[in-house]
Structure formats: C-alpha cells, structure tokens
C-alpha cells in the first residue's frame, strides 16, 4: 500500500517545485527601474523628476536599481558625471509597473550614451 502513494507524493513535490521556481523570476521583473554603467571614465545617475530622487553615482561596471510603486508613467533623466562635469545624456519615459533597464556606454562623460529596454 505504501508504494501506491509514492508516485503521487513525488508528483506533488515536482509541481510544488515548479510553482516555487516560477514565482521569484516573475516577481523580480516588475516594478524595478535600474541603470547599468557599461562605460568608462564616468559615473552614471538616474534622476526621477516627479519623485524628487536621484540614484547614487553608478561606477563603471556596476548597476543600481530601485523598486517603484506601480501605476505611474513618468520621465527618467540619464546623467553622466566626470571630474565634476555633469552631462545630460537624455530623458526616457518609463511605466513603473515594468522592469525598466537603462544602460550606458562610451568613454568619458562627453562620449557617453544610453539605451533603454523594458519587459
């Protein structure tokens, strides 16, 4: 009689593992906005004008992200800073319910540029 329960128990454990594994991945992709600095010779910053906040300086080869309350469509400004010189790389609009990633590249604040992706 014991052997009859074994397939049911194993099947239940497999299903529970699949459900558990799927949850963190989907949860991690929403409500986050971040920047990854792939460039050299400058720190990158994100500014959220509607919220009155700015990220800390993101050094080359590092990333920063922030969880935002879902439901807003708002601008984000991307800055490059080198030797005290600030350069606005541009502005993009994000939806805070999405996973928003801004990446910078280039060399020095004046050679820097960015691109934006969302999921």
Coordinates of C-alpha atoms in Angstrom, one line a residue:
X1 CA 0.0 0.0 0.0
X2 CA 2.9 2.4 0.6
X3 CA 4.2 2.2 -3.0
X4 CA 0.9 3.5 -4.3
X5 CA 1.4 6.9 -2.6
X6 CA 5.0 7.3 -3.8
X7 CA 4.2 8.5 -7.4
X8 CA 1.5 10.9 -6.0
X9 CA 3.9 12.3 -3.4
X10 CA 6.7 12.7 -6.0
X11 CA 4.3 14.3 -8.5
X12 CA 3.1 16.8 -5.8
X13 CA 6.7 17.7 -4.9
X14 CA 7.6 18.3 -8.5
X15 CA 4.6 20.5 -9.1
X16 CA 5.3 22.5 -5.9
X17 CA 8.9 23.0 -7.0
X18 CA 7.9 24.3 -10.4
X19 CA 5.4 26.7 -8.9
X20 CA 8.0 27.9 -6.4
X21 CA 10.7 28.3 -9.0
X22 CA 8.5 30.3 -11.4
X23 CA 7.3 32.8 -8.7
X24 CA 10.6 34.6 -7.9
X25 CA 11.5 35.1 -11.6
X26 CA 8.2 36.7 -12.5
X27 CA 8.2 38.8 -9.3
X28 CA 11.7 40.1 -9.9
X29 CA 10.8 41.5 -13.3
X30 CA 8.2 44.1 -12.2
X31 CA 8.3 47.5 -10.5
X32 CA 12.1 47.9 -10.8
X33 CA 13.9 50.6 -12.7
X34 CA 17.7 50.5 -12.9
X35 CA 20.8 51.6 -14.6
X36 CA 24.0 49.6 -15.5
X37 CA 27.0 51.6 -16.4
X38 CA 28.9 49.7 -19.1
X39 CA 31.1 52.8 -20.0
X40 CA 34.4 54.0 -18.7
X41 CA 35.7 57.2 -17.1
X42 CA 32.4 58.5 -15.6
X43 CA 29.7 57.7 -13.1
X44 CA 26.1 57.4 -14.3
X45 CA 23.0 58.7 -12.5
X46 CA 19.2 58.3 -12.9
X47 CA 17.0 61.2 -11.9
X48 CA 13.3 60.8 -11.2
X49 CA 12.0 64.4 -11.5
X50 CA 8.4 63.6 -10.5
X51 CA 9.6 61.8 -7.3
X52 CA 12.5 64.3 -6.5
X53 CA 15.0 61.5 -6.2
X54 CA 18.3 60.6 -7.9
X55 CA 20.3 57.4 -7.8
X56 CA 23.8 57.4 -6.3
X57 CA 26.7 57.5 -8.7
X58 CA 26.9 54.2 -10.6
X59 CA 30.6 53.4 -11.2
X60 CA 31.7 51.7 -14.5
X61 CA 30.9 48.0 -14.5
X62 CA 28.2 48.3 -11.8
X63 CA 24.4 48.6 -11.6
X64 CA 21.8 50.2 -9.4
X65 CA 18.0 49.6 -9.2
X66 CA 15.0 50.8 -7.3
X67 CA 11.6 49.3 -6.7
X68 CA 8.9 51.8 -7.6
X69 CA 5.2 51.8 -6.8
X70 CA 3.3 50.5 -9.9
X71 CA 0.9 52.6 -11.8
X72 CA 2.8 55.7 -13.0
X73 CA 4.1 56.8 -16.3
X74 CA 6.9 59.2 -15.7
X75 CA 10.2 60.6 -17.1
X76 CA 13.6 59.5 -16.1
X77 CA 16.7 61.6 -16.9
X78 CA 20.1 59.9 -17.5
X79 CA 23.2 61.7 -16.5
X80 CA 27.0 61.1 -16.9
X81 CA 29.4 62.8 -14.5
X82 CA 33.2 63.0 -14.8
X83 CA 35.6 65.4 -12.9
X84 CA 32.6 67.4 -11.6
X85 CA 31.2 67.9 -15.0
X86 CA 27.5 66.8 -15.4
X87 CA 26.2 65.9 -18.8
X88 CA 22.5 65.1 -19.5
X89 CA 22.5 62.1 -21.8
X90 CA 18.8 62.2 -22.3
X91 CA 15.4 61.5 -20.9
X92 CA 13.1 58.5 -21.4
X93 CA 9.6 57.7 -20.2
X94 CA 9.0 54.6 -18.1
X95 CA 6.0 52.8 -16.8
X96 CA 6.7 51.9 -13.2
X97 CA 4.9 48.6 -13.3
X98 CA 7.5 47.3 -15.8
X99 CA 11.1 46.1 -15.4
X100 CA 13.0 49.1 -16.8
X101 CA 16.7 48.9 -17.6
X102 CA 18.9 51.8 -18.8
X103 CA 22.4 51.0 -19.9
X104 CA 25.2 53.5 -20.5
X105 CA 28.3 53.0 -22.6
X106 CA 31.0 55.1 -24.2
X107 CA 34.2 56.7 -22.8
X108 CA 34.1 59.8 -20.6
X109 CA 31.1 61.9 -19.8
X110 CA 31.2 63.6 -23.2
X111 CA 31.4 60.3 -25.1
X112 CA 28.7 58.6 -23.1
X113 CA 25.4 57.5 -24.5
X114 CA 22.5 55.3 -23.2
X115 CA 19.8 52.9 -24.4
X116 CA 16.6 51.7 -22.7
X117 CA 14.8 48.4 -22.6
X118 CA 11.7 47.2 -20.7
X119 CA 9.9 43.9 -20.0

